[in-house]
PDB file of C-alpha atoms in Angstrom:
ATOM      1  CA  UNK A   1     -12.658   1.105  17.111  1.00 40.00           C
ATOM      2  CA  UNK A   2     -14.654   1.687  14.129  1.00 39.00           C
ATOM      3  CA  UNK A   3     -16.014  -0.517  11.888  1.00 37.00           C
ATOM      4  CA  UNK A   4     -18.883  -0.153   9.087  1.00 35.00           C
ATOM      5  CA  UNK A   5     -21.647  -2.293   9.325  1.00 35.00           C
ATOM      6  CA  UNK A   6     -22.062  -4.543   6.238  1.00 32.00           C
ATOM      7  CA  UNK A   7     -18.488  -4.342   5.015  1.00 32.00           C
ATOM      8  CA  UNK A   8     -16.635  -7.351   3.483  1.00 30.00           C
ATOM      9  CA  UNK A   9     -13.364  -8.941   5.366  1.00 32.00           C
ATOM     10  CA  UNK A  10     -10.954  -9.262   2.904  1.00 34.00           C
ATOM     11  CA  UNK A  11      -7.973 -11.573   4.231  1.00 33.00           C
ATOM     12  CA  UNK A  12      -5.020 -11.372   1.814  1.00 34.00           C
ATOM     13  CA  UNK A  13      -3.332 -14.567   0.657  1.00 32.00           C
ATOM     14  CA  UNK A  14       0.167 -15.703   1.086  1.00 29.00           C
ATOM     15  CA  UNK A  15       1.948 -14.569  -1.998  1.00 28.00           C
ATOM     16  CA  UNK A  16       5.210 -15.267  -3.490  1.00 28.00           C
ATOM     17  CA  UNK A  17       8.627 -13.444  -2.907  1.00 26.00           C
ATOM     18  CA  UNK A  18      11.703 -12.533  -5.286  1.00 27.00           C
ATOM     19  CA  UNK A  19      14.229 -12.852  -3.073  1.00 27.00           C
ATOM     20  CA  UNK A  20      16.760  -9.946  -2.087  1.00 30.00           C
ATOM     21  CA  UNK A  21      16.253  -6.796  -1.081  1.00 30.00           C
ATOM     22  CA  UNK A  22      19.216  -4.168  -1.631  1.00 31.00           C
ATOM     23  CA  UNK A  23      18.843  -1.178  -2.932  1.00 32.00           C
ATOM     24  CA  UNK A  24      19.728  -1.065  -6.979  1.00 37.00           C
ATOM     25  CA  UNK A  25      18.685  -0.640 -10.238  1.00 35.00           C
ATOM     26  CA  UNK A  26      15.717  -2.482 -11.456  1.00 38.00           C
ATOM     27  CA  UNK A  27      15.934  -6.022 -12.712  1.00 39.00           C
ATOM     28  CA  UNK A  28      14.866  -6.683 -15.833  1.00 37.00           C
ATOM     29  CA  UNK A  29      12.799  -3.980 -16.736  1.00 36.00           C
ATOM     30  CA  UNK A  30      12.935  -1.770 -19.585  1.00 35.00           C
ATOM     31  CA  UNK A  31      11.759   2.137 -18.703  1.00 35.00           C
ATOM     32  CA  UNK A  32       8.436   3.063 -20.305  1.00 37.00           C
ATOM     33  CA  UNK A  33       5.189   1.220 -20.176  1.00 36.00           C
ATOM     34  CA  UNK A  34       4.852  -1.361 -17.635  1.00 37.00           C
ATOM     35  CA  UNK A  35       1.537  -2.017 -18.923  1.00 40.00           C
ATOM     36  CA  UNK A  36      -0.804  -2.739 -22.070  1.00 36.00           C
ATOM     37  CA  UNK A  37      -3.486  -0.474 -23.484  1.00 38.00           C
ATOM     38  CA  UNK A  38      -6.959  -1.498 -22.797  1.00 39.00           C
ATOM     39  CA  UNK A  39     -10.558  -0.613 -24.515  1.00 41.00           C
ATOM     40  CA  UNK A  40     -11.109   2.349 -22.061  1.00 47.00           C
ATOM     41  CA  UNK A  41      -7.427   4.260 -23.169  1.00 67.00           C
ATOM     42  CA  UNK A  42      -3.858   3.816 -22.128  1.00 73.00           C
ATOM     43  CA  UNK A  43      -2.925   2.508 -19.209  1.00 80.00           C
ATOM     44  CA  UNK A  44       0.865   3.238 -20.169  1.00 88.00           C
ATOM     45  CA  UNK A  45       3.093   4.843 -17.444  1.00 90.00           C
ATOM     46  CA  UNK A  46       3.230   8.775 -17.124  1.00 91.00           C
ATOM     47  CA  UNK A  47       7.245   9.929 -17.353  1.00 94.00           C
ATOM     48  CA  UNK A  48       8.740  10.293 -14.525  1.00 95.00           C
ATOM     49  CA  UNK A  49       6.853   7.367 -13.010  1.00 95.00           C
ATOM     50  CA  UNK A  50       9.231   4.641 -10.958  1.00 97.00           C
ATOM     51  CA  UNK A  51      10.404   1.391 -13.028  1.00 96.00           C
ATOM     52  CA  UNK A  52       8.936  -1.916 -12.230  1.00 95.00           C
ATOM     53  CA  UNK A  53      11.586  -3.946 -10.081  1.00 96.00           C
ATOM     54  CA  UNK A  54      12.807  -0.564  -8.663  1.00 98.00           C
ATOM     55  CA  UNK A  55      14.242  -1.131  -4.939  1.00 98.00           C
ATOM     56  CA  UNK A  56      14.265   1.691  -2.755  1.00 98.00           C
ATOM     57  CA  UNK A  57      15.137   1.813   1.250  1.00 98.00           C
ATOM     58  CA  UNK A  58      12.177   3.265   3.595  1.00 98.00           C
ATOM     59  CA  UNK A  59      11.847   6.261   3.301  1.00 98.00           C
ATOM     60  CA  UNK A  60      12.423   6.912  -0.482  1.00 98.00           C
ATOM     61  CA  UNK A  61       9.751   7.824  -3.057  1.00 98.00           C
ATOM     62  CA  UNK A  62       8.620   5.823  -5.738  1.00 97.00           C
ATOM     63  CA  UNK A  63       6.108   8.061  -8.222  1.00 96.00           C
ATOM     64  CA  UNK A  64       3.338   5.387  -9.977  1.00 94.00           C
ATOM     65  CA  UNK A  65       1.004   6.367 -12.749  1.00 91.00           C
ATOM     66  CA  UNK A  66      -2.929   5.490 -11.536  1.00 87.00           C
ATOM     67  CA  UNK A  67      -6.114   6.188 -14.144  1.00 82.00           C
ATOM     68  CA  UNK A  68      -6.542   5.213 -17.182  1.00 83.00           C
ATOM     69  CA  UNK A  69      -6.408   7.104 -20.552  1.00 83.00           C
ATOM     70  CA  UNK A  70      -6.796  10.922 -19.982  1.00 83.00           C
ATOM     71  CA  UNK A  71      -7.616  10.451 -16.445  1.00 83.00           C
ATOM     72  CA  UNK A  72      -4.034   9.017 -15.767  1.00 85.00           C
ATOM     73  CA  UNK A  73      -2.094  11.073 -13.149  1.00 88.00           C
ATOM     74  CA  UNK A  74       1.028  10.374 -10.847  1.00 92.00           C
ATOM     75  CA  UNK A  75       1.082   9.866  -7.374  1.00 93.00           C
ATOM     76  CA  UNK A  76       4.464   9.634  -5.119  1.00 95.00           C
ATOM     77  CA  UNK A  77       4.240   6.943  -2.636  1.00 96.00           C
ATOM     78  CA  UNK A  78       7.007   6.811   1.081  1.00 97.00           C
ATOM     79  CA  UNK A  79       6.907   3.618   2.450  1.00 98.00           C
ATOM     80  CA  UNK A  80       8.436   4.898   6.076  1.00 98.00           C
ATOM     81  CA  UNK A  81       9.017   2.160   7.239  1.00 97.00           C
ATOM     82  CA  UNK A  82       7.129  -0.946   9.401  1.00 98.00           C
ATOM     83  CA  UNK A  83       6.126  -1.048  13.254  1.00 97.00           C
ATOM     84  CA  UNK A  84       4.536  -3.213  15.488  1.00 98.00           C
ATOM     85  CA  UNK A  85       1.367  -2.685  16.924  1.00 97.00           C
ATOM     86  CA  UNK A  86       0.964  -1.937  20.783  1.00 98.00           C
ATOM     87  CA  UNK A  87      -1.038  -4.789  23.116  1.00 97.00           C
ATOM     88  CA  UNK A  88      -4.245  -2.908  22.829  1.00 97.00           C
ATOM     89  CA  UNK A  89      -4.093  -3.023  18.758  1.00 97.00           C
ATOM     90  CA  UNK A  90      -3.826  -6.402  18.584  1.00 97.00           C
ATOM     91  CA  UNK A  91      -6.714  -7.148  21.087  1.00 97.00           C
ATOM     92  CA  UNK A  92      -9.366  -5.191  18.524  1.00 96.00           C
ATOM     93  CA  UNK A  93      -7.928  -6.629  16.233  1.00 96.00           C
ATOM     94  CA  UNK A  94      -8.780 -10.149  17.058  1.00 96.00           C
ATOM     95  CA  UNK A  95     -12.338  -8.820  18.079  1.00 95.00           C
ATOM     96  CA  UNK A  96     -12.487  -8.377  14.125  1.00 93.00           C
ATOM     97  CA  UNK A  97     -10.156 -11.429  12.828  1.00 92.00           C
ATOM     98  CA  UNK A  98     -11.385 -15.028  12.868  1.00 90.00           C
ATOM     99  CA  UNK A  99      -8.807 -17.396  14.934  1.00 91.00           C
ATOM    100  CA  UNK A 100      -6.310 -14.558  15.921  1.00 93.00           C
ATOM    101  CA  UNK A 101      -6.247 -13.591  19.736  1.00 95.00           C
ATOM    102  CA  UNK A 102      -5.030 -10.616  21.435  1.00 96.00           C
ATOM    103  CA  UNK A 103      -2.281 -12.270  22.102  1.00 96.00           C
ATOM    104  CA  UNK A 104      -1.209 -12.680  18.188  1.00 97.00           C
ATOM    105  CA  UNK A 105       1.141  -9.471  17.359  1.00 96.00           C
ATOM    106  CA  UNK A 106       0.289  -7.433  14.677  1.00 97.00           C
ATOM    107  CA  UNK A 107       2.011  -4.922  12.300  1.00 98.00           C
ATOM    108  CA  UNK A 108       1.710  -1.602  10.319  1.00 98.00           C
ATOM    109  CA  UNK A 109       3.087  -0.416   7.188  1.00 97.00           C
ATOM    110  CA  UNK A 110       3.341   3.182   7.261  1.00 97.00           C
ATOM    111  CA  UNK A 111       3.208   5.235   4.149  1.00 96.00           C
ATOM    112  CA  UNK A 112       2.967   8.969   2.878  1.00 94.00           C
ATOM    113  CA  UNK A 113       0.916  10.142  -0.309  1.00 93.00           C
ATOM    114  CA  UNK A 114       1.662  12.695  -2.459  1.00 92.00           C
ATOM    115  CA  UNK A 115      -0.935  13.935  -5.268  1.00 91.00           C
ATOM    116  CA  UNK A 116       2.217  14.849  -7.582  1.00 92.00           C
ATOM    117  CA  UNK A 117      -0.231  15.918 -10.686  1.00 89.00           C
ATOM    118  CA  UNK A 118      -3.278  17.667  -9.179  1.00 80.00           C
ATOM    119  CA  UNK A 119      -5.475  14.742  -8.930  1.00 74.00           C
ATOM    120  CA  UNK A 120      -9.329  15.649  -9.658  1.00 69.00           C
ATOM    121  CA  UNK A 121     -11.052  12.928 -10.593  1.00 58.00           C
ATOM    122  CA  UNK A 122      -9.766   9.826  -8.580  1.00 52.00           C
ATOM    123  CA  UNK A 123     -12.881   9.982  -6.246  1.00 51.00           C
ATOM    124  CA  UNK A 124     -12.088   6.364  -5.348  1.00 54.00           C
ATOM    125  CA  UNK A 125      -8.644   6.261  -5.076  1.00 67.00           C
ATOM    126  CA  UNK A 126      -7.265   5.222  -1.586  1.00 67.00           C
ATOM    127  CA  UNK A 127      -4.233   4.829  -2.363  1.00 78.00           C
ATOM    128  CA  UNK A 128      -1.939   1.636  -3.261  1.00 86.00           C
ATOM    129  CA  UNK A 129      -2.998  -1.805  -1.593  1.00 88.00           C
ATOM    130  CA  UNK A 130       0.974  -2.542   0.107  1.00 94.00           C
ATOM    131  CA  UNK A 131       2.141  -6.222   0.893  1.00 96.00           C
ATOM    132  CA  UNK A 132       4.628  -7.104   3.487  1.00 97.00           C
ATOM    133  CA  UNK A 133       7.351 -10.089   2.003  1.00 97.00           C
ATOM    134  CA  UNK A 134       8.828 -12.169   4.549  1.00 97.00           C
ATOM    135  CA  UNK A 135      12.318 -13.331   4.327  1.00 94.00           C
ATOM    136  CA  UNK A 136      11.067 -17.253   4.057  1.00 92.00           C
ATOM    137  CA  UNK A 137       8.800 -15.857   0.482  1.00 88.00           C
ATOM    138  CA  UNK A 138       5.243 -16.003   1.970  1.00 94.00           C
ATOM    139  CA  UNK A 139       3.247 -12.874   2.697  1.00 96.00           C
ATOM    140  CA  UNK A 140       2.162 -10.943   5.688  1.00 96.00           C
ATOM    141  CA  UNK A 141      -1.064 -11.462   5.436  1.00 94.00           C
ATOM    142  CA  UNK A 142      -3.000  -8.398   6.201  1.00 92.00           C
ATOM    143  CA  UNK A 143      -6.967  -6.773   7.196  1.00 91.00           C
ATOM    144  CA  UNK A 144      -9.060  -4.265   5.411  1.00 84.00           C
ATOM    145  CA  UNK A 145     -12.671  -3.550   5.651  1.00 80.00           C
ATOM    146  CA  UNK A 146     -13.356  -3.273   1.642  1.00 77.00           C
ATOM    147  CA  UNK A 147     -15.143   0.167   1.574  1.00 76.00           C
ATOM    148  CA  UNK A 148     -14.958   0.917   5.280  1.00 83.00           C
ATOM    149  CA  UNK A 149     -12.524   2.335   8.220  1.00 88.00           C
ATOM    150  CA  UNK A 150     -10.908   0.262  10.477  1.00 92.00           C
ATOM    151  CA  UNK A 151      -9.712   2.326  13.540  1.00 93.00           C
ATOM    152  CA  UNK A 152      -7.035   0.292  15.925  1.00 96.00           C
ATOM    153  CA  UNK A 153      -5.483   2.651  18.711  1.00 97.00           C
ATOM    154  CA  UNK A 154      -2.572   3.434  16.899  1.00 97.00           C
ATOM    155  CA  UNK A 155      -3.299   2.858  13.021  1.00 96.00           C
ATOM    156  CA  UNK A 156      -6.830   4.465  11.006  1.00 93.00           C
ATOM    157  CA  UNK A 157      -6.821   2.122   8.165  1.00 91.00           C
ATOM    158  CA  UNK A 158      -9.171   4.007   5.691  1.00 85.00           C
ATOM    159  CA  UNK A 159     -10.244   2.548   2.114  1.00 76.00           C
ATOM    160  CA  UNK A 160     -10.862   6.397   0.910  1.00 76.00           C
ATOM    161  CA  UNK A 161      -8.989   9.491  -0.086  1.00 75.00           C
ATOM    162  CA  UNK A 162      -9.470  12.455   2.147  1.00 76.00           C
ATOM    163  CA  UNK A 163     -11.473  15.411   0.820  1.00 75.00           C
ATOM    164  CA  UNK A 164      -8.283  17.759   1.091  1.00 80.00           C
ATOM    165  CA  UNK A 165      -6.700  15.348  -1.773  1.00 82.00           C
ATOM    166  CA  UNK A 166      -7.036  16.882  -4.944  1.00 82.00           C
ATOM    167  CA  UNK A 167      -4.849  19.486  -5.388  1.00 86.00           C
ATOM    168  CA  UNK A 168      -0.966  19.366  -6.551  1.00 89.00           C
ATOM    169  CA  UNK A 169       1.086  18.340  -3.504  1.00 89.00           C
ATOM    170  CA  UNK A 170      -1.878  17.253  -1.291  1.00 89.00           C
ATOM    171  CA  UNK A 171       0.171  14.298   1.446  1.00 91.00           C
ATOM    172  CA  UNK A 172      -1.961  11.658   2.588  1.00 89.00           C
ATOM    173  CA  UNK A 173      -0.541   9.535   5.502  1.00 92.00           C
ATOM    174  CA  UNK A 174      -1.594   5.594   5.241  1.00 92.00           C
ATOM    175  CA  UNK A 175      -1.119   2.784   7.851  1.00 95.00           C
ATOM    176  CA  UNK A 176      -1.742  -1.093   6.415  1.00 95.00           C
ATOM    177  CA  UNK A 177      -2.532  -3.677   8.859  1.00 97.00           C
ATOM    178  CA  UNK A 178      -0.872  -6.936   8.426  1.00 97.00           C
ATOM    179  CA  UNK A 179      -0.138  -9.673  10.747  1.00 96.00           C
ATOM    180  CA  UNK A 180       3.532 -10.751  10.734  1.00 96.00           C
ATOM    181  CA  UNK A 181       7.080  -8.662  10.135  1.00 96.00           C
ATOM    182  CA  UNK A 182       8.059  -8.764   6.561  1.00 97.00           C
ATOM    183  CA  UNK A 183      11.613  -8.222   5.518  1.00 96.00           C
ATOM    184  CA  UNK A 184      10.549  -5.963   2.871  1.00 97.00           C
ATOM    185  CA  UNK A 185       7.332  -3.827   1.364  1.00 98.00           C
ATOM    186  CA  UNK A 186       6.254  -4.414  -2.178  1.00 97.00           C
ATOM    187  CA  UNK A 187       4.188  -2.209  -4.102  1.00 96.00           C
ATOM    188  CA  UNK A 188       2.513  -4.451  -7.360  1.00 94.00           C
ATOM    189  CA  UNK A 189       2.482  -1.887 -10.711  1.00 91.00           C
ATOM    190  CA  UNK A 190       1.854  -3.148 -14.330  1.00 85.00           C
ATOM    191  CA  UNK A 191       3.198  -6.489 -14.808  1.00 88.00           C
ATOM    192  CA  UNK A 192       5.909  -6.483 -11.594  1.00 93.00           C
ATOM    193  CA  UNK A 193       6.410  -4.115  -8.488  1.00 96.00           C
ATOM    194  CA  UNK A 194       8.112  -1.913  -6.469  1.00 97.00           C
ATOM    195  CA  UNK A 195      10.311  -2.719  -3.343  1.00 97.00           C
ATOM    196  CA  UNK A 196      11.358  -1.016  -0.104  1.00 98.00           C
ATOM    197  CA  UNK A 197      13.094  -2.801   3.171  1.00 96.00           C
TER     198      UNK A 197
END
């Protein structure tokens, strides 16, 4: 396991949950900017990027527009799909956790990368922060070390991009930890998000 000294535990909260899942067109939003333009340049959407309230099955690609202003760029992003952690996962895991034991089962949202535009100046960018919906509308819950690495046996949990990132078609696989199986993954963007089960 490894684990950064002085990093901050960031616990996420139980969220709401539209409910429904299938795959379909999005629901009530109109293509083009899913979001406002600030002091620092446009935040608007690249074309090309996926509509907010887009629902896609694992394994399809949803493209998102990160930056701001001239720095904006698009970046494809494969849920694959969820998994539960083996025994040994969830024992380091409560070595890290308040109140969770090795006993408590934990999860992993697997996800691909792809640096669609060639991005150069996203030092910073780790990729997109995925929640897990459960069917009942709370939230997975879910661990990250802000600014660290946490390594379980079978998921690397890293709050970086990789050197080998910036150029056009660079992948970058991702595994989120979160503690119970959600029906579906949800991707915020702008002022909604973007769905995969």
């Amino acid at each position: 396991m490894t684990v950064r000294p002085a990093a901050l535990i960031a616990l996420l909260p139980v969220l709401s949950v539209v409910a429904g899942c299938e795959v379909g067109p999005p629901e009530g939003a109109a293509p083009g900017a899913t979001a406002v333009a600030s002091t620092n340049g446009s935040t608007e959407d690249l074309p090309g990027s996926t509509p907010v309230g887009t629902r896609l099955r694992f394994g399809e690609k949803a493209v998102i527009t990160v930056g701001v202003g001239d720095t904006r760029t698009r970046v494809g992003v494969v849920v694959t799909g969820v998994e539960q952690g083996a025994s040994e996962d969830a024992a380091a895991l409560a070595t890290m956790v308040p109140d969770r034991s090795a006993a408590d089962p934990v999860y992993f949202i697997r996800a691909v990368l792809t640096n669609d535009d060639g991005m150069s100046s996203g030092g910073s960018y780790s990729g997109p922060l995925l929640y897990g919906d459960l069917a009942d509308g709370g939230d997975a819950g879910g661990f990250q070390l802000i600014g660290s690495t946490v390594a379980l046996p079978h998921c690397v949990s890293v709050s970086r991009q990789p050197p080998e990132w910036n150029v056009v078609g660079a992948r970058n696989e991702i595994c989120r930890i979160i503690f119970a199986r959600p029906e579906a993954v949800r991707l915020p963007v702008g002022r909604g998000s973007i769905r995969w089960s």
